[in-house]
């Protein structure tokens, strides 16, 4: 880690926090126990990213497809989110900017108020910008962008010939943020699962097969950064 020069560090890391259910199952525990441990790991890894000077991290916490899970599992995940929000003040003090991406309108007013409170409280922080993706789907994000853009075009505020990549980007949840440079996914699955499909167009992928998210630690993150620093990114050039 110490050997990686600053310009070889990713600006924006996406983390697919996967493997909680399998971690719990391996221990004879209910799936939700894995989420509880995973939530603690999330806090540790975010602090580490802030400490080493990463500018943006997006964590995939709950997908638009995860509603297919059982009611108990879903309620535990929502409770963990609510507990995290209750610690809001502490996170603002740690100089981390927190934002929520995804269709949050499905959450109850209590959660929405806590989210707004944390976003406001942390908005003046100058450290890591953390996007927490909840009820997030890359396809749903693009559908939302298409609706907003179409609406502007219908109202005559935008000329159709003026729709380009920057217009689309400015209607995504990640407006004004750089694209994802590095995606880290533990647990052995080698897929995006609808995570940031636009923003990851030129990302590097580090799939870590031998680790489940609840066992993930700072050394794994550092190993992914080292792997990333060795990649040769060409963006289509020769
Ligand atoms: C990731 O862990 C967390 C969420 C999807 C909320 P999983 O719950 O997907 O764990 P596995 O993949 O079943 O082991
Ligand atoms: C992706 O993991 C979503 C999160 C980590 C929140 P999943 O476990 O839901 O993805 P699949 O079903 O294995 O593709
Ligand atoms: Mg999974």
CSV table of C-alpha atoms and ligand atoms in Angstrom, one decimal:
chain,number,residue,atom,x,y,z
A,1,UNK,CA,0.0,0.0,0.0
A,2,UNK,CA,2.8,2.4,1.0
A,3,UNK,CA,4.4,1.8,-2.4
A,4,UNK,CA,1.5,3.0,-4.4
A,5,UNK,CA,2.0,6.5,-5.7
A,6,UNK,CA,-1.0,8.9,-5.3
A,7,UNK,CA,-1.6,9.1,-9.0
A,8,UNK,CA,-2.0,5.3,-9.2
A,9,UNK,CA,-4.8,5.3,-6.7
A,10,UNK,CA,-8.4,5.1,-8.0
A,11,UNK,CA,-10.4,8.3,-7.5
A,12,UNK,CA,-13.7,6.4,-7.2
A,13,UNK,CA,-14.1,2.9,-5.8
A,14,UNK,CA,-17.3,0.8,-6.1
A,15,UNK,CA,-17.7,-1.9,-3.5
A,16,UNK,CA,-20.2,-4.7,-4.0
A,17,UNK,CA,-20.4,-6.0,-0.4
A,18,UNK,CA,-21.3,-9.6,-1.2
A,19,UNK,CA,-21.3,-12.9,0.6
A,20,UNK,CA,-23.0,-12.0,3.9
A,21,UNK,CA,-25.6,-14.8,3.6
A,22,UNK,CA,-23.0,-17.5,2.8
A,23,UNK,CA,-20.7,-16.3,5.6
A,24,UNK,CA,-23.6,-16.8,8.1
A,25,UNK,CA,-24.7,-20.1,6.6
A,26,UNK,CA,-21.1,-21.5,6.9
A,27,UNK,CA,-21.4,-20.8,10.7
A,28,UNK,CA,-24.8,-22.3,11.0
A,29,UNK,CA,-26.4,-18.9,11.6
A,30,UNK,CA,-29.3,-17.2,9.9
A,31,UNK,CA,-28.5,-15.1,6.8
A,32,UNK,CA,-29.2,-11.9,8.6
A,33,UNK,CA,-26.4,-12.5,11.1
A,34,UNK,CA,-24.0,-12.0,8.1
A,35,UNK,CA,-25.5,-8.6,7.4
A,36,UNK,CA,-25.0,-7.5,11.0
A,37,UNK,CA,-21.3,-8.5,10.8
A,38,UNK,CA,-21.1,-7.0,7.3
A,39,UNK,CA,-22.4,-3.6,8.5
A,40,UNK,CA,-19.5,-3.4,11.0
A,41,UNK,CA,-17.0,-4.3,8.3
A,42,UNK,CA,-18.5,-1.5,6.1
A,43,UNK,CA,-17.8,1.1,8.8
A,44,UNK,CA,-14.2,-0.1,9.2
A,45,UNK,CA,-13.5,-0.1,5.4
A,46,UNK,CA,-15.0,3.3,4.9
A,47,UNK,CA,-12.8,4.8,7.7
A,48,UNK,CA,-9.8,3.2,6.1
A,49,UNK,CA,-10.7,4.6,2.6
A,50,UNK,CA,-11.0,8.1,4.2
A,51,UNK,CA,-7.7,7.7,6.1
A,52,UNK,CA,-5.7,6.8,3.0
A,53,UNK,CA,-7.2,9.7,1.0
A,54,UNK,CA,-9.7,8.0,-1.4
A,55,UNK,CA,-12.0,10.7,-2.8
A,56,UNK,CA,-15.1,8.7,-3.7
A,57,UNK,CA,-16.5,5.3,-2.6
A,58,UNK,CA,-19.9,3.9,-3.6
A,59,UNK,CA,-21.0,0.9,-1.6
A,60,UNK,CA,-23.8,-1.4,-2.8
A,61,UNK,CA,-25.9,-2.0,0.3
A,62,UNK,CA,-29.3,-3.0,-1.2
A,63,UNK,CA,-30.4,-3.5,-4.8
A,64,UNK,CA,-33.7,-3.0,-6.5
A,65,UNK,CA,-33.7,-6.8,-6.9
A,66,UNK,CA,-33.0,-7.6,-3.3
A,67,UNK,CA,-36.7,-7.2,-2.4
A,68,UNK,CA,-36.9,-10.8,-3.6
A,69,UNK,CA,-35.3,-11.8,-0.2
A,70,UNK,CA,-37.4,-13.0,2.7
A,71,UNK,CA,-39.2,-10.4,5.0
A,72,UNK,CA,-37.0,-11.1,8.0
A,73,UNK,CA,-33.8,-10.6,6.1
A,74,UNK,CA,-35.1,-7.4,4.5
A,75,UNK,CA,-36.2,-6.0,7.9
A,76,UNK,CA,-32.8,-6.7,9.4
A,77,UNK,CA,-31.1,-4.9,6.5
A,78,UNK,CA,-33.4,-1.9,6.9
A,79,UNK,CA,-32.8,-1.9,10.7
A,80,UNK,CA,-29.1,-1.8,10.1
A,81,UNK,CA,-29.5,1.1,7.8
A,82,UNK,CA,-31.6,2.9,10.4
A,83,UNK,CA,-28.9,2.2,13.1
A,84,UNK,CA,-26.2,3.6,10.9
A,85,UNK,CA,-28.3,6.7,10.3
A,86,UNK,CA,-28.6,7.1,14.1
A,87,UNK,CA,-24.8,7.5,14.3
A,88,UNK,CA,-25.0,10.4,11.9
A,89,UNK,CA,-23.2,13.0,14.1
A,90,UNK,CA,-20.2,10.7,14.6
A,91,UNK,CA,-19.7,10.2,10.8
A,92,UNK,CA,-20.0,13.9,10.1
A,93,UNK,CA,-17.2,14.5,12.7
A,94,UNK,CA,-15.1,12.0,10.9
A,95,UNK,CA,-15.2,14.4,7.9
A,96,UNK,CA,-17.0,12.0,5.6
A,97,UNK,CA,-19.7,13.3,3.2
A,98,UNK,CA,-22.5,10.8,3.0
A,99,UNK,CA,-25.0,10.6,0.2
A,100,UNK,CA,-27.7,8.1,-0.7
A,101,UNK,CA,-28.2,6.9,-4.2
A,102,UNK,CA,-31.2,4.8,-5.4
A,103,UNK,CA,-34.9,5.2,-5.2
A,104,UNK,CA,-35.2,6.2,-1.6
A,105,UNK,CA,-38.9,7.2,-2.0
A,106,UNK,CA,-39.9,3.6,-1.0
A,107,UNK,CA,-38.6,4.1,2.6
A,108,UNK,CA,-40.7,5.4,5.4
A,109,UNK,CA,-40.7,9.1,6.4
A,110,UNK,CA,-38.6,8.3,9.5
A,111,UNK,CA,-35.8,6.9,7.5
A,112,UNK,CA,-36.1,9.6,4.9
A,113,UNK,CA,-35.7,12.3,7.6
A,114,UNK,CA,-32.7,10.6,9.0
A,115,UNK,CA,-31.1,10.3,5.6
A,116,UNK,CA,-31.7,14.0,4.9
A,117,UNK,CA,-30.3,14.9,8.3
A,118,UNK,CA,-27.1,12.9,7.7
A,119,UNK,CA,-26.7,14.3,4.2
A,120,UNK,CA,-27.1,17.9,5.5
A,121,UNK,CA,-24.9,17.4,8.6
A,122,UNK,CA,-22.1,15.9,6.6
A,123,UNK,CA,-22.3,18.2,3.5
A,124,UNK,CA,-19.6,20.5,4.8
A,125,UNK,CA,-17.1,17.7,5.4
A,126,UNK,CA,-14.1,17.8,3.2
A,127,UNK,CA,-13.0,14.2,3.3
A,128,UNK,CA,-14.2,11.1,1.5
A,129,UNK,CA,-17.5,11.3,-0.4
A,130,UNK,CA,-19.4,8.1,0.4
A,131,UNK,CA,-22.4,7.1,-1.7
A,132,UNK,CA,-24.6,4.5,-0.1
A,133,UNK,CA,-26.6,2.7,-2.8
A,134,UNK,CA,-29.9,1.5,-1.3
A,135,UNK,CA,-32.9,0.4,-3.4
A,136,UNK,CA,-30.4,1.1,-6.2
A,137,UNK,CA,-30.4,-0.5,-9.6
A,138,UNK,CA,-28.3,0.8,-12.6
A,139,UNK,CA,-31.1,0.1,-15.0
A,140,UNK,CA,-33.7,2.0,-12.8
A,141,UNK,CA,-31.2,4.9,-12.6
A,142,UNK,CA,-31.1,5.1,-16.4
A,143,UNK,CA,-34.9,4.8,-16.6
A,144,UNK,CA,-35.1,7.7,-14.2
A,145,UNK,CA,-32.6,9.8,-16.2
A,146,UNK,CA,-34.5,9.1,-19.4
A,147,UNK,CA,-37.8,10.3,-17.8
A,148,UNK,CA,-36.2,13.5,-16.5
A,149,UNK,CA,-34.5,14.3,-19.9
A,150,UNK,CA,-37.7,13.5,-21.8
A,151,UNK,CA,-39.7,15.7,-19.6
A,152,UNK,CA,-37.3,18.6,-20.2
A,153,UNK,CA,-37.4,18.0,-23.9
A,154,UNK,CA,-41.3,17.9,-24.0
A,155,UNK,CA,-41.4,21.1,-22.1
A,156,UNK,CA,-39.0,22.6,-24.7
A,157,UNK,CA,-36.3,23.2,-22.2
A,158,UNK,CA,-33.9,20.9,-24.0
A,159,UNK,CA,-33.3,20.3,-27.7
A,160,UNK,CA,-33.2,16.5,-28.5
A,161,UNK,CA,-30.1,17.0,-30.7
A,162,UNK,CA,-28.4,18.4,-27.6
A,163,UNK,CA,-28.7,15.2,-25.6
A,164,UNK,CA,-25.2,13.8,-25.2
A,165,UNK,CA,-23.3,11.8,-22.6
A,166,UNK,CA,-22.8,14.8,-20.3
A,167,UNK,CA,-26.6,15.4,-20.3
A,168,UNK,CA,-27.2,11.8,-19.3
A,169,UNK,CA,-24.5,12.0,-16.6
A,170,UNK,CA,-26.1,15.2,-15.2
A,171,UNK,CA,-29.3,13.2,-14.6
A,172,UNK,CA,-27.7,10.3,-12.8
A,173,UNK,CA,-27.6,10.0,-9.0
A,174,UNK,CA,-23.8,10.5,-9.3
A,175,UNK,CA,-24.1,13.9,-10.9
A,176,UNK,CA,-20.8,15.8,-10.7
A,177,UNK,CA,-18.9,12.7,-9.6
A,178,UNK,CA,-16.1,11.0,-11.5
A,179,UNK,CA,-16.7,7.6,-13.1
A,180,UNK,CA,-15.9,4.4,-11.1
A,181,UNK,CA,-12.3,3.5,-11.6
A,182,UNK,CA,-12.2,0.3,-9.6
A,183,UNK,CA,-14.9,-2.2,-8.6
A,184,UNK,CA,-14.2,-4.6,-5.8
A,185,UNK,CA,-16.4,-7.6,-5.3
A,186,UNK,CA,-15.6,-10.3,-2.8
A,187,UNK,CA,-17.5,-13.7,-2.5
A,188,UNK,CA,-16.6,-15.3,-5.8
A,189,UNK,CA,-19.3,-13.8,-8.0
A,190,UNK,CA,-17.9,-12.3,-11.2
A,191,UNK,CA,-20.7,-9.9,-12.1
A,192,UNK,CA,-22.0,-6.4,-11.7
A,193,UNK,CA,-25.5,-7.4,-10.6
A,194,UNK,CA,-26.9,-4.1,-12.0
A,195,UNK,CA,-24.4,-1.9,-10.1
A,196,UNK,CA,-23.5,1.5,-11.7
A,197,UNK,CA,-23.7,0.1,-15.2
A,198,UNK,CA,-23.1,3.5,-16.8
A,199,UNK,CA,-20.4,4.7,-14.4
A,200,UNK,CA,-18.5,1.4,-14.6
A,201,UNK,CA,-18.1,1.5,-18.4
A,202,UNK,CA,-14.3,1.8,-18.1
A,203,UNK,CA,-13.8,0.5,-14.6
A,204,UNK,CA,-11.2,-2.1,-13.6
A,205,UNK,CA,-12.6,-5.1,-11.8
A,206,UNK,CA,-11.0,-6.9,-8.9
A,207,UNK,CA,-13.0,-10.0,-7.9
A,208,UNK,CA,-11.8,-11.6,-4.7
A,209,UNK,CA,-12.8,-15.2,-4.7
A,210,UNK,CA,-11.5,-16.4,-1.3
A,211,UNK,CA,-13.2,-13.8,0.9
A,212,UNK,CA,-16.7,-13.1,1.9
A,213,UNK,CA,-17.7,-9.5,2.9
A,214,UNK,CA,-18.0,-10.1,6.7
A,215,UNK,CA,-14.3,-11.2,6.7
A,216,UNK,CA,-13.1,-8.4,4.5
A,217,UNK,CA,-10.5,-6.2,6.1
A,218,UNK,CA,-8.1,-3.3,5.3
A,219,UNK,CA,-5.5,-5.7,3.9
A,220,UNK,CA,-7.9,-6.9,1.3
A,221,UNK,CA,-8.7,-3.4,0.3
A,222,UNK,CA,-5.0,-2.6,0.1
A,223,UNK,CA,-4.4,-5.7,-2.0
A,224,UNK,CA,-7.1,-4.6,-4.5
A,225,UNK,CA,-5.5,-1.2,-4.7
A,226,UNK,CA,-2.2,-2.8,-5.5
A,227,UNK,CA,-3.7,-4.9,-8.2
A,228,UNK,CA,-5.4,-1.8,-9.6
A,229,UNK,CA,-2.1,0.1,-9.6
A,230,UNK,CA,-0.6,-2.6,-11.9
A,231,UNK,CA,-3.4,-2.4,-14.5
A,232,UNK,CA,-2.8,-0.6,-17.8
A,233,UNK,CA,-5.9,1.5,-18.5
A,234,UNK,CA,-6.1,2.5,-22.2
A,235,UNK,CA,-9.7,3.8,-22.6
A,236,UNK,CA,-9.6,2.7,-26.2
A,237,UNK,CA,-6.3,4.2,-27.2
A,238,UNK,CA,-3.5,2.1,-28.6
B,1,LIG,C1,-24.7,-9.1,0.2
B,1,LIG,O1,-24.7,-10.3,0.7
B,1,LIG,C2,-25.6,-8.2,0.9
B,1,LIG,C3,-26.9,-7.9,0.2
B,1,LIG,C4,-27.3,-8.3,-1.0
B,1,LIG,C5,-27.9,-7.1,0.9
B,1,LIG,P1,-25.7,-11.5,0.3
B,1,LIG,O2,-26.9,-11.4,1.2
B,1,LIG,O3,-26.0,-11.4,-1.1
B,1,LIG,O4,-24.8,-12.8,0.6
B,1,LIG,P2,-24.8,-14.1,-0.3
B,1,LIG,O5,-24.3,-13.7,-1.7
B,1,LIG,O6,-26.1,-14.7,-0.3
B,1,LIG,O7,-23.8,-14.9,0.4
B,2,LIG,C1,-25.5,-7.5,-5.2
B,2,LIG,O1,-25.4,-8.7,-4.6
B,2,LIG,C2,-26.3,-6.5,-4.3
B,2,LIG,C3,-25.6,-6.1,-3.1
B,2,LIG,C4,-24.4,-6.5,-2.7
B,2,LIG,C5,-26.3,-5.2,-2.3
B,2,LIG,P1,-26.5,-9.9,-4.9
B,2,LIG,O2,-26.1,-11.0,-4.0
B,2,LIG,O3,-27.9,-9.4,-4.7
B,2,LIG,O4,-26.3,-10.2,-6.4
B,2,LIG,P2,-26.6,-11.6,-7.2
B,2,LIG,O5,-28.0,-11.9,-6.9
B,2,LIG,O6,-25.6,-12.6,-6.7
B,2,LIG,O7,-26.3,-11.3,-8.6
B,3,LIG,MG1,-25.1,-12.1,-2.8
